[in-house]
């Protein structure tokens, strides 16, 4: 690995799970969602969470919860034990290199960015106590789909801490990093695809005569219920679909229209295109 030699694991200070301070580098929607979820679930009190923004007063989504917003990123790093990089992938390298002198191996580092692999992250910071975590904005309601990968010097306790944090705001999957781009496409970007599908179904309801508010509520509940059926029954989506679509009935007529519009192929192509773009961003 390029960069500084990684210190022996024995020299790494363990993170105190009951008292650690959590810092977000980046104060956008994803950071806000994760922070809000952690506070709402009672996992980390707002008094132990910090972030930074050039105009601290403008970040009311953080300050309204009691989270301290510094004007400079280096203040967050100096204050905290666990640092989460929640900036755009395009500027992640620049941000890490700027803060590198403060990012010792005694701090546990996380990246929420898609594309950039652990090898690059470790090279930029000079050590391997890094964890890649790919959550979603559904963290704010405790329903995120999160994928995580441990760096070379991340300890077993580090992994347990991060799994506990993000497990409190959704479900966590640990997997080989080579699958990260595809996992982010399905579990991360996939939420946006579902939002579009919900909106389209609601629009169809309006076109069929339903009031907008009722159409949107029905569409959202239909997706929520269908997802719960897949996860709680363990049945294949195709089997559940067949249980709804009776011969010659209304549902199969609608499914026929979806098939004519290449709904399945469009969804598959969206996942493949997202995976490809994530891979390109990581180069």
Short mmCIF file of N, CA and C in Angstrom, two decimals, residues 1 6 9 11-16 81-83 103-110 118 122 125-131 150-155 157-158 161:
data_model
loop_
_atom_site.label_atom_id
_atom_site.label_comp_id
_atom_site.label_asym_id
_atom_site.label_seq_id
_atom_site.Cartn_x
_atom_site.Cartn_y
_atom_site.Cartn_z
N UNK A 1 0.85 -1.19 0.00
CA UNK A 1 0.00 0.00 0.00
C UNK A 1 0.88 1.23 0.00
N UNK A 6 1.63 1.39 7.85
CA UNK A 6 0.57 1.23 8.83
C UNK A 6 1.15 0.80 10.16
N UNK A 9 -1.28 -3.09 14.88
CA UNK A 9 -2.61 -3.00 15.46
C UNK A 9 -2.57 -2.84 16.97
N UNK A 11 -0.90 -0.95 18.68
CA UNK A 11 -0.74 0.44 19.06
C UNK A 11 -2.01 1.27 18.82
N UNK A 12 -3.03 0.65 18.27
CA UNK A 12 -4.27 1.36 17.99
C UNK A 12 -5.09 1.47 19.26
N UNK A 13 -5.48 2.69 19.59
CA UNK A 13 -6.33 2.88 20.76
C UNK A 13 -7.75 2.42 20.46
N UNK A 14 -8.33 1.57 21.32
CA UNK A 14 -9.71 1.15 21.10
C UNK A 14 -10.67 2.31 21.32
N UNK A 15 -11.78 2.28 20.60
CA UNK A 15 -12.80 3.32 20.74
C UNK A 15 -13.71 2.96 21.92
N UNK A 16 -13.91 3.90 22.82
CA UNK A 16 -14.80 3.71 23.95
C UNK A 16 -16.24 3.79 23.45
N UNK A 81 -13.48 11.11 17.97
CA UNK A 81 -12.78 9.84 17.92
C UNK A 81 -13.12 9.05 16.66
N UNK A 82 -14.36 9.18 16.20
CA UNK A 82 -14.84 8.51 14.99
C UNK A 82 -15.22 9.60 14.00
N UNK A 83 -14.61 9.55 12.82
CA UNK A 83 -14.82 10.59 11.80
C UNK A 83 -15.51 9.97 10.58
N UNK A 103 -5.38 13.06 10.98
CA UNK A 103 -6.09 11.79 10.92
C UNK A 103 -5.18 10.63 11.32
N UNK A 104 -4.86 10.56 12.59
CA UNK A 104 -3.98 9.50 13.09
C UNK A 104 -4.73 8.18 13.12
N UNK A 105 -3.96 7.10 13.32
CA UNK A 105 -4.55 5.77 13.35
C UNK A 105 -5.34 5.53 14.64
N UNK A 106 -5.27 6.45 15.57
CA UNK A 106 -6.06 6.33 16.79
C UNK A 106 -7.49 6.83 16.59
N UNK A 107 -7.75 7.36 15.40
CA UNK A 107 -9.12 7.76 15.05
C UNK A 107 -9.67 6.74 14.06
N UNK A 108 -10.91 6.35 14.26
CA UNK A 108 -11.57 5.44 13.33
C UNK A 108 -12.25 6.27 12.25
N UNK A 109 -11.89 5.98 11.00
CA UNK A 109 -12.38 6.78 9.87
C UNK A 109 -13.38 5.99 9.04
N UNK A 110 -14.41 6.69 8.57
CA UNK A 110 -15.43 6.08 7.72
C UNK A 110 -15.65 6.95 6.49
N UNK A 118 -11.37 1.12 -0.72
CA UNK A 118 -10.54 1.20 0.48
C UNK A 118 -9.07 1.42 0.15
N UNK A 122 -7.11 4.42 1.99
CA UNK A 122 -5.98 4.12 2.86
C UNK A 122 -4.71 4.81 2.38
N UNK A 125 -4.94 8.62 3.33
CA UNK A 125 -4.81 8.96 4.74
C UNK A 125 -3.52 8.45 5.35
N UNK A 126 -2.91 7.45 4.73
CA UNK A 126 -1.63 6.94 5.23
C UNK A 126 -1.73 5.78 6.19
N UNK A 127 -2.93 5.26 6.42
CA UNK A 127 -3.08 4.07 7.25
C UNK A 127 -4.39 3.36 6.90
N UNK A 128 -4.59 2.18 7.48
CA UNK A 128 -5.72 1.34 7.08
C UNK A 128 -6.86 1.24 8.06
N UNK A 129 -6.91 2.15 9.06
CA UNK A 129 -8.04 2.09 9.99
C UNK A 129 -9.21 2.88 9.41
N UNK A 130 -9.75 2.31 8.36
CA UNK A 130 -10.80 2.94 7.58
C UNK A 130 -11.91 1.94 7.35
N UNK A 131 -13.14 2.39 7.32
CA UNK A 131 -14.30 1.55 7.01
C UNK A 131 -15.13 2.26 5.96
N UNK A 150 -14.52 -3.40 5.77
CA UNK A 150 -13.48 -3.01 6.72
C UNK A 150 -12.13 -2.85 6.03
N UNK A 151 -11.38 -1.82 6.43
CA UNK A 151 -10.04 -1.60 5.93
C UNK A 151 -9.02 -2.51 6.59
N UNK A 152 -7.76 -2.42 6.13
CA UNK A 152 -6.70 -3.33 6.57
C UNK A 152 -6.45 -3.29 8.07
N UNK A 153 -6.52 -2.10 8.68
CA UNK A 153 -6.19 -1.95 10.09
C UNK A 153 -7.41 -1.74 10.98
N UNK A 154 -8.59 -1.86 10.40
CA UNK A 154 -9.81 -1.75 11.20
C UNK A 154 -9.94 -3.01 12.04
N UNK A 155 -10.13 -2.85 13.34
CA UNK A 155 -10.17 -4.00 14.24
C UNK A 155 -11.56 -4.63 14.27
N UNK A 157 -13.34 -4.92 16.89
CA UNK A 157 -14.17 -4.01 17.70
C UNK A 157 -14.66 -2.82 16.87
N UNK A 158 -13.79 -2.33 15.97
CA UNK A 158 -14.20 -1.24 15.07
C UNK A 158 -15.39 -1.68 14.23
N UNK A 161 -18.55 -1.84 16.30
CA UNK A 161 -19.06 -0.51 16.62
C UNK A 161 -19.84 0.07 15.45
#
